Every structure is written in C-alpha cells, then in structure tokens.
CSV table of C-alpha atoms in Angstrom, one decimal:
chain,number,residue,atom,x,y,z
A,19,UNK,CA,10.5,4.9,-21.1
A,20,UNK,CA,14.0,3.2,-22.2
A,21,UNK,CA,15.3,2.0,-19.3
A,22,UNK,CA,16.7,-1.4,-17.5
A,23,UNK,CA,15.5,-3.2,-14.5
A,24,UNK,CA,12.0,-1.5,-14.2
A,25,UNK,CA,10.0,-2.6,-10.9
A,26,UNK,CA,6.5,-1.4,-12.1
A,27,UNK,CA,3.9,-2.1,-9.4
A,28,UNK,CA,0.2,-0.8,-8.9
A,29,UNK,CA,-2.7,-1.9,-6.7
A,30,UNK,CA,-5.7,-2.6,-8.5
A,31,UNK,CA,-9.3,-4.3,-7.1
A,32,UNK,CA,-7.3,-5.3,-4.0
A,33,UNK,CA,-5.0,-7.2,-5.6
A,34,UNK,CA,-1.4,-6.6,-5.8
A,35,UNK,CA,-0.3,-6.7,-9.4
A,36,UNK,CA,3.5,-6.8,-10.2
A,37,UNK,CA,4.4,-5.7,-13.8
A,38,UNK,CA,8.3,-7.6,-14.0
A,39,UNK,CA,8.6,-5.8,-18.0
A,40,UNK,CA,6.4,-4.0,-20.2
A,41,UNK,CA,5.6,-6.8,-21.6
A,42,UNK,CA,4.7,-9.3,-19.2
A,43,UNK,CA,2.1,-8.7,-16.6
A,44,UNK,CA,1.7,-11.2,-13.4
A,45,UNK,CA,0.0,-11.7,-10.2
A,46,UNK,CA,3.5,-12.5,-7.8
A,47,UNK,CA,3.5,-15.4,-5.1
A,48,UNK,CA,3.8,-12.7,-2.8
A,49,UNK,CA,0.6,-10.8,-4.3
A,50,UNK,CA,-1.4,-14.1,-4.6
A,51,UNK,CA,-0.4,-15.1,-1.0
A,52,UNK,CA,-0.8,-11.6,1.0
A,53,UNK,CA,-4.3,-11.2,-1.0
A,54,UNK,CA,-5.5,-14.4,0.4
A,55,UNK,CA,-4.8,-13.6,4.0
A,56,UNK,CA,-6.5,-10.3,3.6
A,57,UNK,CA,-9.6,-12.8,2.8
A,58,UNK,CA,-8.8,-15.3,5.3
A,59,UNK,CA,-8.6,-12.2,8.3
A,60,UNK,CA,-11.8,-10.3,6.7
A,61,UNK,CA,-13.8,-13.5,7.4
A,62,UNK,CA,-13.0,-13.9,11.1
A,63,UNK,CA,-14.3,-10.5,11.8
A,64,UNK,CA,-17.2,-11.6,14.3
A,65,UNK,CA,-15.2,-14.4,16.2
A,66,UNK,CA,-14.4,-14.1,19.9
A,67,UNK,CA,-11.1,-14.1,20.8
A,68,UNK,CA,-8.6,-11.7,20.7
A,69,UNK,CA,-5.7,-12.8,18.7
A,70,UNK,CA,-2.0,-11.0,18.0
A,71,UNK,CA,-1.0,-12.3,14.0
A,72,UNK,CA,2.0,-10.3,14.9
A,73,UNK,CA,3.6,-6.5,16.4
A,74,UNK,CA,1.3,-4.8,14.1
A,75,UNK,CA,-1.8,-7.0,13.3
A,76,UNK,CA,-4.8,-8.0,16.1
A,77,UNK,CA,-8.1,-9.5,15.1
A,78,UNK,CA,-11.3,-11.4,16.7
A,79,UNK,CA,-11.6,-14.8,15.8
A,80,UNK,CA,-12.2,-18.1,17.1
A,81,UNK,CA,-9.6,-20.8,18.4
A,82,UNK,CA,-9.0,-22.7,14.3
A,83,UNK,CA,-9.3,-19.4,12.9
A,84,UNK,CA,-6.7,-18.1,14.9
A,85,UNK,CA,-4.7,-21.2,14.1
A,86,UNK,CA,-5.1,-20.6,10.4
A,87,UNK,CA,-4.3,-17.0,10.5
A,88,UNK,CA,-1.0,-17.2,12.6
A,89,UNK,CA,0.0,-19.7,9.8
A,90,UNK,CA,-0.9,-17.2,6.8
A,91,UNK,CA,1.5,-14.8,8.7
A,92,UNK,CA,4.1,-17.1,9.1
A,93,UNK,CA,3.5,-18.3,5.1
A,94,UNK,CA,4.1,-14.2,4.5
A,95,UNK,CA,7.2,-14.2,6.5
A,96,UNK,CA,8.8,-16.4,3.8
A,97,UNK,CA,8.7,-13.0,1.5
A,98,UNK,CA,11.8,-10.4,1.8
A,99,UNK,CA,10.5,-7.1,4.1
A,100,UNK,CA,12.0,-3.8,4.1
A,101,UNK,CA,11.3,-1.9,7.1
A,102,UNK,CA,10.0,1.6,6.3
A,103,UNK,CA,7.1,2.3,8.7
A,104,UNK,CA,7.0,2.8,12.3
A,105,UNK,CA,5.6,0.1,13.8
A,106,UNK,CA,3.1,-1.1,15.6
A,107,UNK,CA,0.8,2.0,15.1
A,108,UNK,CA,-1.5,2.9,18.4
A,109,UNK,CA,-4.9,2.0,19.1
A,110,UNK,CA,-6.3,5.5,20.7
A,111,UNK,CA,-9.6,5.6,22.6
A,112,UNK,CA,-12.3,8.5,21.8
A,113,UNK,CA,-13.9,8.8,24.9
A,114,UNK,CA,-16.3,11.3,24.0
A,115,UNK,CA,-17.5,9.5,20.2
A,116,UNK,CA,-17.8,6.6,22.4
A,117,UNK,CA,-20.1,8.8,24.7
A,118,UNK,CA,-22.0,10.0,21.7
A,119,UNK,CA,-22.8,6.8,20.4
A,120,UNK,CA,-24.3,5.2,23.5
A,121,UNK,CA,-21.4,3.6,25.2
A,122,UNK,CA,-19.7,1.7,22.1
A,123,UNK,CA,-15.8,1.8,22.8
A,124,UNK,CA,-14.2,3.2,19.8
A,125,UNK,CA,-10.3,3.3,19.1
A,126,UNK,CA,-9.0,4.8,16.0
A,127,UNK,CA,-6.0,2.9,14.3
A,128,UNK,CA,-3.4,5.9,14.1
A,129,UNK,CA,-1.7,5.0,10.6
A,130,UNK,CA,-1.1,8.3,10.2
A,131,UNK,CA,1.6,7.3,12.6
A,132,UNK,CA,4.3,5.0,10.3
A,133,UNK,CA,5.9,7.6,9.4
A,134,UNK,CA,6.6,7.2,6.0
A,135,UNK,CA,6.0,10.3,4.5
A,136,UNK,CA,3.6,11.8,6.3
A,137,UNK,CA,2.2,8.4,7.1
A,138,UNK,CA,-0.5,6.6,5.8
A,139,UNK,CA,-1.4,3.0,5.7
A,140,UNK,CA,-0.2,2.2,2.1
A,141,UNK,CA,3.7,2.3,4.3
A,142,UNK,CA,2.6,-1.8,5.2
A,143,UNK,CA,2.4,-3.1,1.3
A,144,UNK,CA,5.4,-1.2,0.2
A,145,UNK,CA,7.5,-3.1,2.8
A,146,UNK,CA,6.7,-6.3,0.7
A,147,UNK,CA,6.4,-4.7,-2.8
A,148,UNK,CA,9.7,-2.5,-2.0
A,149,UNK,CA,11.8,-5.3,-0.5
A,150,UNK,CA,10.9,-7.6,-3.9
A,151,UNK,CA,11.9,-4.9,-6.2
A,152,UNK,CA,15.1,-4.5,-4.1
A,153,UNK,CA,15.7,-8.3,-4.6
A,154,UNK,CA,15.0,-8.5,-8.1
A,155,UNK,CA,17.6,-6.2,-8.9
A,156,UNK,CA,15.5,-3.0,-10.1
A,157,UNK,CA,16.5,0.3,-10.5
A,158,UNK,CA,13.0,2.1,-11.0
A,159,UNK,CA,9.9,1.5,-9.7
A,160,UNK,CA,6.6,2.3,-11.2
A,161,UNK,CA,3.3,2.4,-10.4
A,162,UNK,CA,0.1,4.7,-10.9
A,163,UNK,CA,-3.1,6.0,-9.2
A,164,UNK,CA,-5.5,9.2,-9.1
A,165,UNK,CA,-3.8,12.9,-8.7
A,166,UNK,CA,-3.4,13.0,-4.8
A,167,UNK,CA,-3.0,8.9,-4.4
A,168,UNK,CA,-1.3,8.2,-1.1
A,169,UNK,CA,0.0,5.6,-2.8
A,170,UNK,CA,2.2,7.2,-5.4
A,171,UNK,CA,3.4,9.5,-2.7
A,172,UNK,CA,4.4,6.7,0.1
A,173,UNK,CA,5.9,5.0,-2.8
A,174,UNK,CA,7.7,8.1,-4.2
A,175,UNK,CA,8.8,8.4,-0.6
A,176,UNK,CA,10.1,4.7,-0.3
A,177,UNK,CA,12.1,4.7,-3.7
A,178,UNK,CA,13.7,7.9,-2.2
A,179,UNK,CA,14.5,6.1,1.0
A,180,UNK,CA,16.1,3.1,-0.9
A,181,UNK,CA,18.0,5.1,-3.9
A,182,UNK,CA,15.5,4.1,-6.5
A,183,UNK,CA,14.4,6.5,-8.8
A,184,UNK,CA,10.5,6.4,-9.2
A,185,UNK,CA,8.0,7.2,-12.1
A,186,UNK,CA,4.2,7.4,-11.9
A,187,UNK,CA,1.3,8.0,-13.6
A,188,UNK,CA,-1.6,10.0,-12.1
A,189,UNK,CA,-5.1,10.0,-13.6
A,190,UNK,CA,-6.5,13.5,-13.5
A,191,UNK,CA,-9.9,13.2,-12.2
A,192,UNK,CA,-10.5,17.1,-12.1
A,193,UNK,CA,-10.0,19.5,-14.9
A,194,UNK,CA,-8.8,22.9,-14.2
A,195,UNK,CA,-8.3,22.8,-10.8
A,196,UNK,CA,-4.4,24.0,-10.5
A,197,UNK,CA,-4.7,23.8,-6.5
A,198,UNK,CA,-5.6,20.4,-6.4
A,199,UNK,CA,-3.6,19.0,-9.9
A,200,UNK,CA,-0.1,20.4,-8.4
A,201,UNK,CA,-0.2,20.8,-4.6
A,202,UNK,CA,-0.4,18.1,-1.6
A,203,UNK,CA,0.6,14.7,-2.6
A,204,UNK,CA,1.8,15.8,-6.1
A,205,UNK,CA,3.7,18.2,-4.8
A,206,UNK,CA,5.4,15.6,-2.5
A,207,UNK,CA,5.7,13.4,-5.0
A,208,UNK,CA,7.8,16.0,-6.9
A,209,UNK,CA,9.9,16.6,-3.6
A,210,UNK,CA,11.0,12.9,-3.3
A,211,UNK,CA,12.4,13.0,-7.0
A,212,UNK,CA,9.6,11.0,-8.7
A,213,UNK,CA,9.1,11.7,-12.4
A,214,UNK,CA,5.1,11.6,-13.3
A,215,UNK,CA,3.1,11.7,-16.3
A,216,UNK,CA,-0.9,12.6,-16.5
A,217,UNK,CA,-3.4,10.4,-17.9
A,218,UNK,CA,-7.3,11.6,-18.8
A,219,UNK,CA,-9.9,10.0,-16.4
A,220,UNK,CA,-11.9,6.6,-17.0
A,221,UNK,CA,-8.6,4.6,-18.7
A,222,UNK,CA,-7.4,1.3,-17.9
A,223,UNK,CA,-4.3,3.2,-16.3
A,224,UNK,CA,-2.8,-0.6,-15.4
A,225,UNK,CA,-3.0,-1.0,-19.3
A,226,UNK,CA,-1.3,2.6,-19.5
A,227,UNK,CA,1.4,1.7,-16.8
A,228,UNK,CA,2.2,-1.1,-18.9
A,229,UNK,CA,2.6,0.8,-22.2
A,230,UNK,CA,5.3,3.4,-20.5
C-alpha cells in the first residue's frame, strides 16, 4: 500500500505494538507504560480495599498498592485520549448465578455497553491508540487480527468516527465457511469503510501488517 501518514497498530501477546512505517517497528511510551499498569493492577487482585483508579477502573488492593496504582493512572494521563466509548460501563448483579453458586455475589462488567460499535471492551485501548495516531498526523490506520476480531471492527468503527480511513488484515482461520468469512464483524467492518485483505492461518500476521 502507497500511501502517506500510515498509523498501523495491532495488539499482540498483550502488548500494544505501534508500527510508525513499514519499515520501523516499535513498542510506544504509551504501549510500554499502559502494559505495565495492566501488570501492576493484575497483581493487586487479592488485596483488601476497594479502590476507584478512576470513572471507569475499581480494583482490591491494599493501602501502597493503591498508592502505586492511582500514580500509574495519573502517569497514563500524560498520553492524548479520544473519547469514543461510553463510560463508566455498569457493574450488574446476577442474583440468581449468585444463588446457583452458593451465595457468591457476582456482577457482570457490561462492556457491551461503550457503545462503540456495538460495544465491546477493545473501545478503552483505541481511546489511547486512536488519539496518538490523531496526533501524529495519520491519515490511515492499520491493524490486523482473526476474521470476526472485535478489534478490527471497533477500530474500523473509530477511524470512521474520526475521518480516517482504515485497512486490515484478517487471518482466515476457517476454510469455506462463507457465513462466517463475510457476515458479523466483517460485514461491519465493510460498513464503516475499512479496506481488508485475507491472510492463510498460522502466519506472523504482525510481520504481514508490516509488509502492506
């Protein structure tokens, strides 16, 4: 693809990893920075207290731990943010899978509620990823995933919602399956303007990302 100001971006191992060019590949300050605060909050799972990190973002932890995490969200608050999900989500209670299993409160986090094209939880990343490509000038973005990734389509969804045209590559996982290769997510993915390409299964489709 011959084109200026490409903003190719993927999500790979739980890492973000920002492609600048086709030529250069790099892990971003923001990527390195919002990667270890998904590390730092993952550990503090089994602490105590009930802490707010901000509208959208509780966890248990202890008193230092709490400490440390409200300053890894205020380190994150350094990176430009594009508002494109609805948010905070709602806890809800399920009274009666609570019941089921003896007693244990359950809420489910309602991501499906951001709103972002249908929703889903991917609508929190592309605030950063989206707002950075904004910044940096880009006129695409790029990115890739399997057939019906959530991922392409909330970010087919958000380059629609910011004027950027979007390209991405899907790895077909099933052969011959017309119902899944072209409806759901690819077929929103189609409606919000994106261009795709397929790839076969079991590439290194970062490595193909970078090649486009």
């Amino acid at each position: 693809m011959k084109a200026t100001n490409i903003f190719p971006l993927t999500f790979v191992a739980a890492k973000l990893l920002l492609l600048p060019s086709a030529s250069t590949a790099f892990v971003s300050p923001l990527a390195k920075q919002m990667f270890a605060t998904t590390k730092h909050m993952k550990s503090m799972d089994s602490a105590p207290l009930a802490v707010s990190l901000s509208s959208d973002v509780s966890i248990e932890s202890d008193t230092s731990a709490a400490i440390s995490a409200a300053q890894k969200q205020k380190e994150l608050e350094q990176f430009p943010r594009t508002k494109l999900a609805h948010l905070p989500t709602p806890l809800e209670y399920c009274p009666r899978l609570s019941e089921a299993l003896n007693g244990v409160n359950i809420y489910i986090k309602r991501d499906d509620c951001t709103g972002l094209a249908t929703g889903g939880n991917k609508a929190r990343k592309l605030e950063w990823l989206m707002a950075e490509a904004v910044e940096q000038g880009a006129e695409y973005v790029m990115t890739q995933g399997a057939t019906q990734s959530n991922h392409c389509r909330q970010t087919a969804a958000a380059a629609a919602k910011l004027g950027l045209k979007c390209h991405i590559l899907l790895e077909e996982r099933v052969k011959g399956d017309a119902d899944y290769n072209e409806n759901g997510n690819v077929m929103l993915d189609d409606l919000f303007g994106a261009s795709r390409e397929k790839r076969g299964p079991n590439l290194d489709m970062a490595a193909e990302l970078e090649a486009v």
